[in-house]
PDB file of C-alpha atoms in Angstrom:
ATOM      1  CA  MET H  16      39.917  25.404  32.149  1.00  0.00           C
ATOM      2  CA  THR H  17      42.506  22.884  31.009  1.00  0.00           C
ATOM      3  CA  SER H  18      46.217  23.361  30.581  1.00  0.00           C
ATOM      4  CA  ASP H  19      46.636  20.904  27.709  1.00  0.00           C
ATOM      5  CA  PHE H  20      44.264  22.534  25.235  1.00  0.00           C
ATOM      6  CA  PRO H  21      45.855  22.956  21.782  1.00  0.00           C
ATOM      7  CA  ALA H  22      47.933  26.123  21.395  1.00  0.00           C
ATOM      8  CA  GLY H  23      46.019  28.986  19.880  1.00  0.00           C
ATOM      9  CA  TYR H  24      42.657  27.879  21.283  1.00  0.00           C
ATOM     10  CA  ASP H  25      40.849  28.182  24.567  1.00  0.00           C
ATOM     11  CA  ILE H  26      37.715  26.754  26.121  1.00  0.00           C
ATOM     12  CA  SER H  27      35.113  28.453  28.266  1.00  0.00           C
ATOM     13  CA  THR H  28      31.868  27.663  30.057  1.00  0.00           C
ATOM     14  CA  ASP H  29      30.886  31.350  30.079  1.00  0.00           C
ATOM     15  CA  PRO H  30      27.434  31.467  28.441  1.00  0.00           C
ATOM     16  CA  ALA H  31      27.992  35.113  27.439  1.00  0.00           C
ATOM     17  CA  ARG H  32      30.785  34.056  25.050  1.00  0.00           C
ATOM     18  CA  LEU H  33      28.656  31.583  23.099  1.00  0.00           C
ATOM     19  CA  ASP H  34      27.749  32.505  19.548  1.00  0.00           C
ATOM     20  CA  ARG H  35      24.281  30.975  19.727  1.00  0.00           C
ATOM     21  CA  ALA H  36      23.481  31.696  16.084  1.00  0.00           C
ATOM     22  CA  VAL H  37      26.616  29.903  14.897  1.00  0.00           C
ATOM     23  CA  VAL H  38      26.003  26.927  17.197  1.00  0.00           C
ATOM     24  CA  HIS H  39      22.458  26.668  15.869  1.00  0.00           C
ATOM     25  CA  GLN H  40      23.686  26.835  12.288  1.00  0.00           C
ATOM     26  CA  TRP H  41      26.309  24.131  12.870  1.00  0.00           C
ATOM     27  CA  LEU H  42      23.896  21.747  14.526  1.00  0.00           C
ATOM     28  CA  SER H  43      20.780  22.356  12.449  1.00  0.00           C
ATOM     29  CA  GLU H  44      22.555  22.420   9.073  1.00  0.00           C
ATOM     30  CA  ASP H  45      25.698  20.290   9.384  1.00  0.00           C
ATOM     31  CA  SER H  46      25.311  17.674  12.115  1.00  0.00           C
ATOM     32  CA  TYR H  47      23.603  14.350  11.431  1.00  0.00           C
ATOM     33  CA  TRP H  48      21.848  14.306  14.828  1.00  0.00           C
ATOM     34  CA  ALA H  49      20.209  17.747  14.926  1.00  0.00           C
ATOM     35  CA  LEU H  50      19.380  18.549  11.309  1.00  0.00           C
ATOM     36  CA  GLY H  51      16.456  20.932  11.168  1.00  0.00           C
ATOM     37  CA  ARG H  52      16.457  21.666  14.914  1.00  0.00           C
ATOM     38  CA  SER H  53      14.717  25.000  15.405  1.00  0.00           C
ATOM     39  CA  ARG H  54      16.519  27.972  16.898  1.00  0.00           C
ATOM     40  CA  GLU H  55      13.959  28.075  19.718  1.00  0.00           C
ATOM     41  CA  LYS H  56      14.613  24.400  20.551  1.00  0.00           C
ATOM     42  CA  GLN H  57      18.383  24.973  20.448  1.00  0.00           C
ATOM     43  CA  ASP H  58      18.170  28.052  22.677  1.00  0.00           C
ATOM     44  CA  ALA H  59      16.064  26.106  25.209  1.00  0.00           C
ATOM     45  CA  ALA H  60      18.530  23.221  25.168  1.00  0.00           C
ATOM     46  CA  MET H  61      21.436  25.588  25.784  1.00  0.00           C
ATOM     47  CA  ALA H  62      19.594  27.418  28.563  1.00  0.00           C
ATOM     48  CA  ASN H  63      19.077  24.155  30.459  1.00  0.00           C
ATOM     49  CA  SER H  64      22.563  22.696  30.025  1.00  0.00           C
ATOM     50  CA  LEU H  65      26.226  23.234  30.807  1.00  0.00           C
ATOM     51  CA  ASN H  66      27.743  24.708  27.655  1.00  0.00           C
ATOM     52  CA  PHE H  67      31.354  24.544  26.518  1.00  0.00           C
ATOM     53  CA  GLY H  68      32.672  26.804  23.773  1.00  0.00           C
ATOM     54  CA  VAL H  69      35.992  26.463  21.972  1.00  0.00           C
ATOM     55  CA  TYR H  70      37.497  29.721  20.714  1.00  0.00           C
ATOM     56  CA  ASP H  71      40.360  30.857  18.525  1.00  0.00           C
ATOM     57  CA  SER H  72      42.559  32.678  21.059  1.00  0.00           C
ATOM     58  CA  ALA H  73      43.706  35.332  18.575  1.00  0.00           C
ATOM     59  CA  THR H  74      40.302  36.292  17.168  1.00  0.00           C
ATOM     60  CA  GLY H  75      37.859  35.137  19.829  1.00  0.00           C
ATOM     61  CA  VAL H  76      35.806  33.408  17.119  1.00  0.00           C
ATOM     62  CA  GLN H  77      33.982  30.319  18.330  1.00  0.00           C
ATOM     63  CA  VAL H  78      35.156  27.146  16.562  1.00  0.00           C
ATOM     64  CA  GLY H  79      33.610  24.409  18.705  1.00  0.00           C
ATOM     65  CA  TYR H  80      30.834  23.516  21.078  1.00  0.00           C
ATOM     66  CA  ALA H  81      29.632  20.811  23.458  1.00  0.00           C
ATOM     67  CA  ARG H  82      26.669  20.589  25.786  1.00  0.00           C
ATOM     68  CA  VAL H  83      26.118  18.540  28.944  1.00  0.00           C
ATOM     69  CA  VAL H  84      22.773  17.723  30.523  1.00  0.00           C
ATOM     70  CA  THR H  85      23.364  16.774  34.157  1.00  0.00           C
ATOM     71  CA  ASP H  86      21.995  16.697  37.688  1.00  0.00           C
ATOM     72  CA  GLN H  87      25.586  17.371  38.858  1.00  0.00           C
ATOM     73  CA  ALA H  88      25.304  14.498  41.324  1.00  0.00           C
ATOM     74  CA  THR H  89      24.814  11.132  39.614  1.00  0.00           C
ATOM     75  CA  PHE H  90      24.449  11.441  35.848  1.00  0.00           C
ATOM     76  CA  ALA H  91      25.423  13.434  32.772  1.00  0.00           C
ATOM     77  CA  TRP H  92      24.689  13.235  29.048  1.00  0.00           C
ATOM     78  CA  LEU H  93      27.349  14.659  26.740  1.00  0.00           C
ATOM     79  CA  CYS H  94      25.804  15.863  23.492  1.00  0.00           C
ATOM     80  CA  ASP H  95      25.988  18.307  20.598  1.00  0.00           C
ATOM     81  CA  VAL H  96      29.776  18.000  20.354  1.00  0.00           C
ATOM     82  CA  TYR H  97      30.823  19.897  17.233  1.00  0.00           C
ATOM     83  CA  ILE H  98      34.030  21.345  15.799  1.00  0.00           C
ATOM     84  CA  ALA H  99      33.734  23.759  12.860  1.00  0.00           C
ATOM     85  CA  ARG H 100      34.819  22.203   9.575  1.00  0.00           C
ATOM     86  CA  GLY H 101      37.752  24.599   9.113  1.00  0.00           C
ATOM     87  CA  SER H 102      39.093  23.773  12.579  1.00  0.00           C
ATOM     88  CA  ARG H 103      39.011  19.989  12.424  1.00  0.00           C
ATOM     89  CA  ALA H 104      42.045  17.676  12.462  1.00  0.00           C
ATOM     90  CA  LYS H 105      43.809  19.861  15.051  1.00  0.00           C
ATOM     91  CA  GLY H 106      42.998  17.771  18.124  1.00  0.00           C
ATOM     92  CA  LEU H 107      40.210  20.107  19.211  1.00  0.00           C
ATOM     93  CA  GLY H 108      37.523  17.418  19.383  1.00  0.00           C
ATOM     94  CA  HIS H 109      39.556  15.239  21.713  1.00  0.00           C
ATOM     95  CA  ALA H 110      40.676  18.256  23.750  1.00  0.00           C
ATOM     96  CA  LEU H 111      37.069  19.446  24.112  1.00  0.00           C
ATOM     97  CA  VAL H 112      35.845  16.044  25.303  1.00  0.00           C
ATOM     98  CA  ALA H 113      38.794  15.759  27.714  1.00  0.00           C
ATOM     99  CA  ALA H 114      38.051  19.239  29.098  1.00  0.00           C
ATOM    100  CA  VAL H 115      34.384  18.338  29.611  1.00  0.00           C
ATOM    101  CA  CYS H 116      35.395  15.169  31.471  1.00  0.00           C
ATOM    102  CA  GLU H 117      37.850  17.155  33.599  1.00  0.00           C
ATOM    103  CA  TYR H 118      35.129  19.700  34.412  1.00  0.00           C
ATOM    104  CA  LEU H 119      32.675  16.954  35.428  1.00  0.00           C
ATOM    105  CA  ALA H 120      35.164  14.914  37.504  1.00  0.00           C
ATOM    106  CA  PRO H 121      34.658  16.795  40.817  1.00  0.00           C
ATOM    107  CA  TYR H 122      30.944  15.906  40.776  1.00  0.00           C
ATOM    108  CA  GLY H 123      31.757  12.201  41.215  1.00  0.00           C
ATOM    109  CA  LEU H 124      29.092  11.208  38.704  1.00  0.00           C
ATOM    110  CA  ARG H 125      28.177   7.535  38.496  1.00  0.00           C
ATOM    111  CA  ARG H 126      28.050   7.699  34.701  1.00  0.00           C
ATOM    112  CA  VAL H 127      28.435  10.010  31.754  1.00  0.00           C
ATOM    113  CA  LEU H 128      26.714   8.825  28.594  1.00  0.00           C
ATOM    114  CA  LEU H 129      26.801   9.903  24.978  1.00  0.00           C
ATOM    115  CA  ALA H 130      25.672   8.655  21.592  1.00  0.00           C
ATOM    116  CA  THR H 131      27.744   8.767  18.426  1.00  0.00           C
ATOM    117  CA  ALA H 132      27.540   7.242  14.991  1.00  0.00           C
ATOM    118  CA  ASP H 133      31.050   8.086  13.850  1.00  0.00           C
ATOM    119  CA  ALA H 134      33.398   9.414  16.542  1.00  0.00           C
ATOM    120  CA  HIS H 135      34.008   6.407  18.780  1.00  0.00           C
ATOM    121  CA  ALA H 136      37.804   6.756  18.587  1.00  0.00           C
ATOM    122  CA  ILE H 137      37.709  10.375  19.777  1.00  0.00           C
ATOM    123  CA  TYR H 138      35.583   9.488  22.807  1.00  0.00           C
ATOM    124  CA  ALA H 139      37.596   6.345  23.581  1.00  0.00           C
ATOM    125  CA  LYS H 140      40.684   8.545  24.095  1.00  0.00           C
ATOM    126  CA  SER H 141      38.846  10.094  27.047  1.00  0.00           C
ATOM    127  CA  GLY H 142      37.819   6.743  28.528  1.00  0.00           C
ATOM    128  CA  PHE H 143      34.382   6.219  26.972  1.00  0.00           C
ATOM    129  CA  ALA H 144      33.511   2.653  26.006  1.00  0.00           C
ATOM    130  CA  SER H 145      30.567   0.791  24.528  1.00  0.00           C
ATOM    131  CA  LEU H 146      27.917  -0.297  26.998  1.00  0.00           C
ATOM    132  CA  GLU H 147      28.849  -3.571  28.682  1.00  0.00           C
ATOM    133  CA  LYS H 148      25.214  -4.620  28.971  1.00  0.00           C
ATOM    134  CA  PRO H 149      23.226  -2.758  26.326  1.00  0.00           C
ATOM    135  CA  GLU H 150      20.267  -5.033  27.057  1.00  0.00           C
ATOM    136  CA  LYS H 151      19.794  -3.121  30.340  1.00  0.00           C
ATOM    137  CA  TRP H 152      19.221   0.188  28.541  1.00  0.00           C
ATOM    138  CA  MET H 153      16.039   1.419  26.954  1.00  0.00           C
ATOM    139  CA  THR H 154      15.036   4.567  25.117  1.00  0.00           C
ATOM    140  CA  LEU H 155      11.869   6.513  24.567  1.00  0.00           C
ATOM    141  CA  GLY H 156      11.851   8.454  21.319  1.00  0.00           C
ATOM    142  CA  ALA H 157      14.082   8.563  18.291  1.00  0.00           C
ATOM    143  CA  GLN H 158      16.957   6.145  18.010  1.00  0.00           C
TER     144      GLN H 158
END
C-alpha cells in the first residue's frame, strides 16, 4: 500500500488477514478508549469500517491495527489505532497513520477527524492539528 513503510513490516486492508481476536484483546484490555469493549461490539465495528492491519513481513503476525469510519465522499473518523507493545518505537504508528491518510486521499474528503489523549505528536506528523474552532463541534455520548 505504501512504499515507505518500515522495513520488515507491511500493511494491508484485506479483512481476511485481520486477527480479530488479537485486535479485540488489544483494544478491550490495553487501550484507554475501548477498555471492556465486547467482542461482539468490536466485530460489528470492524464489519462496518475500513480496517488496516500491520504485519511482521517474516512471520505474518499482526502487530498493529487502525479503523476508519467513512462515507468515502466527505468525511472520515480515524479510530482504534494501536501498535502492539513489543512493536512500538519502530515508527509503525506514524507509518500506519500516514498509510491511512494516503489511502483516503483519492476520496477528496473534506475532513478526517480523530480523538487522542496522548499521541498528538504522531498524528501531527501526518498533518493533523487541533480544531481551529472547537466551539463549533458538539458530541453526543461519552467524552
